[in-house]
Amino acid sequence: MKLILLGAPGAGKGTQAEVICEHLHIPAISTGNIIREALKNGTEMGLKAKSYMDSGALVPDDVVIGIIKERLAQDDCKGGFILDGFPRTVPQAQALDEMGIVIDRVIDIEVADEKIEQRLSGRRVCEACGASYHTLYKPSKEEGVCDKCGGKTVIRKDDEPATVRDRLKTYHDQTEPLKGYYEKSGKLVIVQGQEKVEDTTKLTLAAVEA
Ligand code: AMP
C-alpha cells in the first residue's frame, strides 16, 4: 500500500501516519522530520533548508525531491509506505509520477484554519526522536518528556503564531492544488479532522481500507 497524507500543517498527518504505520507495518516517511534531523546534524542540506523552514516557506522542490528519491530507494519501502508532508507542490507530485511510483490512495485530512492555529499553539515535539504530542489532545505521560525515548519535548520554532499564518498561506497557495491533481485520478479521499485523535483515526483507517 502506497499512501499519501495531505492536509494543512497541524491537521494531524503525522499522528495518523504513526497509527497507519503500526496498522499496516509500512514506514511513515516525513520530509519535515528528515529535514529537521539534517538540521540537527548540521548537514549541508539541513543548513540550506533552515531559512525556508524558519520563515514558514517551502524548501525548494529539487532538494525535497532528492530527499524522497533517496528514502524511497531504501529496502523498507519495498512493501509500501506512507508519505507525510510530501508532495507539497504539483511539481513534487509530478516527480513521484516520473519515478514510476503508483500511489494507491491519497487521504486529505481537512481542518479549518482557526482550529489549526489553536492546535499548533499546543503542539510539542521530541527534540531527540521527533515524536509529536499536544498539551490538550495528546499529552505525553510526563510533561516535557517523550513517552517513546525519554527525550525533551519542545515547541517547534515554526509553530510560533506568525509563522503558522505564513505556513497556512503557503499551504493554500501551493499544496491545496494537489487535491485537484489527485481527484482527477480518482485517488483522493477526504477525511474531516475531528476534535479527538481517535475519532480521526477511525475515519482515516476506514479511508485506507475503503
Ligand atoms: P512539516 O514537519 O511537514 O510541517 O514540515 C516542516 C517544514 O519543512 C515545512 O514548513 C517546509 O519548510 C519543510 N518541508 C517539509 N516537507 C516539505 C516538502 N515536501 N516540500 C517543501 N518543503 C517541505
Short mmCIF file of C-alpha atoms and ligand atoms in Angstrom, two decimals:
data_model
loop_
_atom_site.label_atom_id
_atom_site.label_comp_id
_atom_site.label_asym_id
_atom_site.label_seq_id
_atom_site.Cartn_x
_atom_site.Cartn_y
_atom_site.Cartn_z
CA MET A 1 0.00 0.00 0.00
CA LYS A 2 1.42 3.35 -1.05
CA LEU A 3 -0.31 6.22 0.67
CA ILE A 4 -0.08 9.98 0.71
CA LEU A 5 -1.40 12.05 3.60
CA LEU A 6 -2.39 15.55 2.53
CA GLY A 7 -3.55 18.36 4.78
CA ALA A 8 -2.52 21.66 6.32
CA PRO A 9 0.30 21.82 8.86
CA GLY A 10 -1.19 20.67 12.16
CA ALA A 11 -4.08 18.78 10.55
CA GLY A 12 -2.82 15.58 12.18
CA LYS A 13 -0.92 13.94 9.32
CA GLY A 14 2.00 12.86 11.49
CA THR A 15 -0.23 11.43 14.21
CA GLN A 16 -2.35 9.47 11.75
CA ALA A 17 0.75 8.34 9.83
CA GLU A 18 2.03 6.74 13.05
CA VAL A 19 -1.23 4.81 13.52
CA ILE A 20 -1.35 3.59 9.91
CA CYS A 21 2.33 2.65 10.15
CA GLU A 22 1.57 0.32 13.10
CA HIS A 23 -1.59 -0.98 11.48
CA LEU A 24 -0.13 -1.81 8.06
CA HIS A 25 3.52 -2.35 9.06
CA ILE A 26 4.80 0.08 6.46
CA PRO A 27 7.15 3.00 7.15
CA ALA A 28 5.83 6.53 7.65
CA ILE A 29 8.08 8.99 5.86
CA SER A 30 8.00 12.64 6.91
CA THR A 31 10.10 15.03 4.82
CA GLY A 32 9.76 17.57 7.68
CA ASN A 33 11.34 15.07 10.13
CA ILE A 34 14.13 14.22 7.67
CA ILE A 35 14.92 17.91 7.18
CA ARG A 36 14.84 18.64 10.94
CA GLU A 37 17.19 15.69 11.54
CA ALA A 38 19.57 17.01 8.86
CA LEU A 39 19.46 20.42 10.50
CA LYS A 40 20.23 18.92 13.91
CA ASN A 41 23.19 17.09 12.41
CA GLY A 42 24.42 20.27 10.71
CA THR A 43 24.49 18.74 7.22
CA GLU A 44 24.73 20.93 4.12
CA MET A 45 21.13 20.09 3.15
CA GLY A 46 19.89 20.95 6.65
CA LEU A 47 21.62 24.31 6.62
CA LYS A 48 20.28 25.08 3.15
CA ALA A 49 16.72 24.27 4.31
CA LYS A 50 16.87 26.22 7.58
CA SER A 51 15.93 29.71 6.36
CA TYR A 52 12.96 28.41 4.35
CA MET A 53 11.69 26.32 7.22
CA ASP A 54 12.09 29.06 9.82
CA SER A 55 10.07 31.50 7.73
CA GLY A 56 7.24 29.07 7.00
CA ALA A 57 8.18 28.74 3.32
CA LEU A 58 8.68 25.51 1.41
CA VAL A 59 12.14 24.11 0.86
CA PRO A 60 12.93 24.11 -2.92
CA ASP A 61 11.43 21.22 -4.89
CA ASP A 62 14.79 19.85 -6.11
CA VAL A 63 16.01 19.47 -2.52
CA VAL A 64 12.93 17.59 -1.22
CA ILE A 65 12.60 15.50 -4.39
CA GLY A 66 16.22 14.41 -3.85
CA ILE A 67 15.44 13.51 -0.22
CA ILE A 68 12.41 11.44 -1.20
CA LYS A 69 14.20 9.61 -4.04
CA GLU A 70 16.92 8.55 -1.65
CA ARG A 71 14.49 7.49 1.08
CA LEU A 72 12.12 5.53 -1.19
CA ALA A 73 15.07 3.59 -2.62
CA GLN A 74 15.67 2.00 0.79
CA ASP A 75 14.66 -1.62 1.37
CA ASP A 76 11.96 -0.96 3.98
CA CYS A 77 9.88 0.90 1.35
CA LYS A 78 9.56 -2.14 -0.91
CA GLY A 79 6.25 -3.25 0.65
CA GLY A 80 4.73 0.23 0.62
CA PHE A 81 4.93 3.46 2.61
CA ILE A 82 3.00 6.44 3.93
CA LEU A 83 4.13 9.87 2.82
CA ASP A 84 3.51 12.59 5.40
CA GLY A 85 4.27 16.08 4.09
CA PHE A 86 5.28 15.05 0.57
CA PRO A 87 4.27 16.01 -2.08
CA ARG A 88 3.54 19.62 -1.17
CA THR A 89 3.58 21.11 -4.67
CA VAL A 90 2.37 19.96 -8.09
CA PRO A 91 5.98 19.57 -9.40
CA GLN A 92 6.70 17.27 -6.42
CA ALA A 93 3.65 15.14 -7.29
CA GLN A 94 4.79 15.04 -10.92
CA ALA A 95 8.25 13.92 -9.77
CA LEU A 96 6.68 10.97 -7.92
CA ASP A 97 4.80 10.01 -11.09
CA GLU A 98 8.01 10.31 -13.13
CA MET A 99 9.74 7.98 -10.66
CA GLY A 100 7.15 5.37 -11.72
CA ILE A 101 5.58 5.24 -8.28
CA VAL A 102 1.91 4.32 -8.39
CA ILE A 103 0.09 5.72 -5.37
CA ASP A 104 -2.91 3.70 -4.15
CA ARG A 105 -4.68 6.35 -2.10
CA VAL A 106 -4.38 9.99 -1.11
CA ILE A 107 -6.04 10.89 2.17
CA ASP A 108 -6.68 14.56 2.74
CA ILE A 109 -7.29 15.47 6.39
CA GLU A 110 -9.31 18.68 6.47
CA VAL A 111 -9.24 21.08 9.41
CA ALA A 112 -10.33 24.76 9.42
CA ASP A 113 -7.56 27.37 9.65
CA GLU A 114 -8.78 28.75 13.02
CA LYS A 115 -8.58 25.27 14.52
CA ILE A 116 -5.09 24.78 13.07
CA GLU A 117 -3.87 27.96 14.76
CA GLN A 118 -5.28 26.77 18.12
CA ARG A 119 -3.84 23.30 17.68
CA LEU A 120 -0.34 24.31 16.75
CA SER A 121 -0.03 26.51 19.81
CA GLY A 122 -0.32 23.31 21.91
CA ARG A 123 1.90 21.08 19.79
CA ARG A 124 5.10 19.76 21.35
CA VAL A 125 7.72 17.63 19.62
CA CYS A 126 10.51 15.48 20.97
CA GLU A 127 13.82 17.11 20.09
CA ALA A 128 15.50 13.69 20.09
CA CYS A 129 13.17 11.42 18.08
CA GLY A 130 10.63 13.81 16.52
CA ALA A 131 7.54 12.21 18.16
CA SER A 132 4.64 14.63 18.30
CA TYR A 133 2.36 15.48 21.26
CA HIS A 134 -0.30 18.03 22.15
CA THR A 135 -0.81 19.61 25.55
CA LEU A 136 -4.60 19.03 25.37
CA TYR A 137 -5.30 16.36 22.77
CA LYS A 138 -2.32 14.05 23.08
CA PRO A 139 -0.23 14.86 26.16
CA SER A 140 2.91 12.89 26.97
CA LYS A 141 2.62 10.86 30.20
CA GLU A 142 5.10 13.15 31.92
CA GLU A 143 5.03 16.80 30.94
CA GLY A 144 8.02 17.79 28.84
CA VAL A 145 9.28 14.20 28.47
CA CYS A 146 8.84 11.99 25.37
CA ASP A 147 6.95 8.71 26.07
CA LYS A 148 8.95 6.92 23.40
CA CYS A 149 12.56 7.82 24.10
CA GLY A 150 12.63 9.99 27.24
CA GLY A 151 13.87 12.99 25.21
CA LYS A 152 12.81 16.56 25.92
CA THR A 153 9.60 17.80 24.24
CA VAL A 154 9.73 21.36 22.94
CA ILE A 155 7.75 23.89 20.88
CA ARG A 156 8.78 23.85 17.23
CA LYS A 157 10.25 27.18 16.11
CA ASP A 158 7.90 27.27 13.11
CA ASP A 159 4.84 26.78 15.36
CA GLU A 160 5.06 30.42 16.53
CA PRO A 161 1.71 32.12 15.62
CA ALA A 162 3.12 34.48 12.95
CA THR A 163 4.96 31.64 11.21
CA VAL A 164 1.87 29.42 11.41
CA ARG A 165 -0.10 32.04 9.47
CA ASP A 166 2.63 32.09 6.79
CA ARG A 167 2.64 28.29 6.65
CA LEU A 168 -1.14 28.25 6.20
CA LYS A 169 -0.86 30.73 3.34
CA THR A 170 1.86 28.57 1.75
CA TYR A 171 -0.42 25.54 2.18
CA HIS A 172 -3.40 27.20 0.48
CA ASP A 173 -1.30 28.63 -2.35
CA GLN A 174 0.98 25.71 -3.13
CA THR A 175 -0.29 22.47 -1.58
CA GLU A 176 -4.07 22.67 -1.82
CA PRO A 177 -3.97 22.46 -5.67
CA LEU A 178 -2.82 18.85 -5.15
CA LYS A 179 -6.38 17.95 -4.16
CA GLY A 180 -7.46 18.64 -7.75
CA TYR A 181 -4.40 16.78 -9.07
CA TYR A 182 -5.31 13.58 -7.20
CA GLU A 183 -9.05 13.95 -7.54
CA LYS A 184 -8.63 13.63 -11.31
CA SER A 185 -7.01 10.23 -10.88
CA GLY A 186 -9.81 9.10 -8.52
CA LYS A 187 -7.39 8.52 -5.63
CA LEU A 188 -8.46 11.28 -3.27
CA VAL A 189 -10.42 10.52 -0.11
CA ILE A 190 -11.35 13.42 2.17
CA VAL A 191 -11.44 12.90 5.93
CA GLN A 192 -12.79 15.60 8.24
CA GLY A 193 -10.29 16.01 11.09
CA GLN A 194 -12.09 15.52 14.41
CA GLU A 195 -11.53 17.02 17.85
CA LYS A 196 -10.39 13.67 19.26
CA VAL A 197 -7.36 11.95 17.71
CA GLU A 198 -9.02 8.50 17.94
CA ASP A 199 -12.10 9.71 16.03
CA THR A 200 -9.92 10.95 13.17
CA THR A 201 -8.04 7.65 13.31
CA LYS A 202 -11.29 5.68 12.80
CA LEU A 203 -12.12 7.77 9.72
CA THR A 204 -8.56 7.57 8.39
CA LEU A 205 -8.34 3.78 8.76
CA ALA A 206 -11.74 3.44 7.06
CA ALA A 207 -10.39 5.57 4.19
CA VAL A 208 -7.27 3.38 3.93
CA GLU A 209 -9.35 0.20 3.86
CA ALA A 210 -12.12 1.52 1.57
P1 AMP B 1 6.34 19.57 8.46
O1 AMP B 1 7.05 18.93 9.60
O2 AMP B 1 5.79 18.56 7.49
O3 AMP B 1 5.30 20.57 8.90
O4 AMP B 1 7.44 20.39 7.63
C1 AMP B 1 8.14 21.45 8.21
C2 AMP B 1 8.79 22.31 7.16
O5 AMP B 1 9.72 21.53 6.40
C3 AMP B 1 7.86 22.92 6.14
O6 AMP B 1 7.23 24.11 6.60
C4 AMP B 1 8.82 23.17 4.98
O7 AMP B 1 9.64 24.30 5.21
C5 AMP B 1 9.72 21.94 5.04
N1 AMP B 1 9.15 20.84 4.23
C6 AMP B 1 8.72 19.62 4.67
N2 AMP B 1 8.26 18.86 3.66
C7 AMP B 1 8.39 19.63 2.53
C8 AMP B 1 8.07 19.44 1.15
N3 AMP B 1 7.53 18.30 0.71
N4 AMP B 1 8.35 20.46 0.29
C9 AMP B 1 8.92 21.60 0.70
N5 AMP B 1 9.21 21.86 1.99
C10 AMP B 1 8.97 20.89 2.90
#
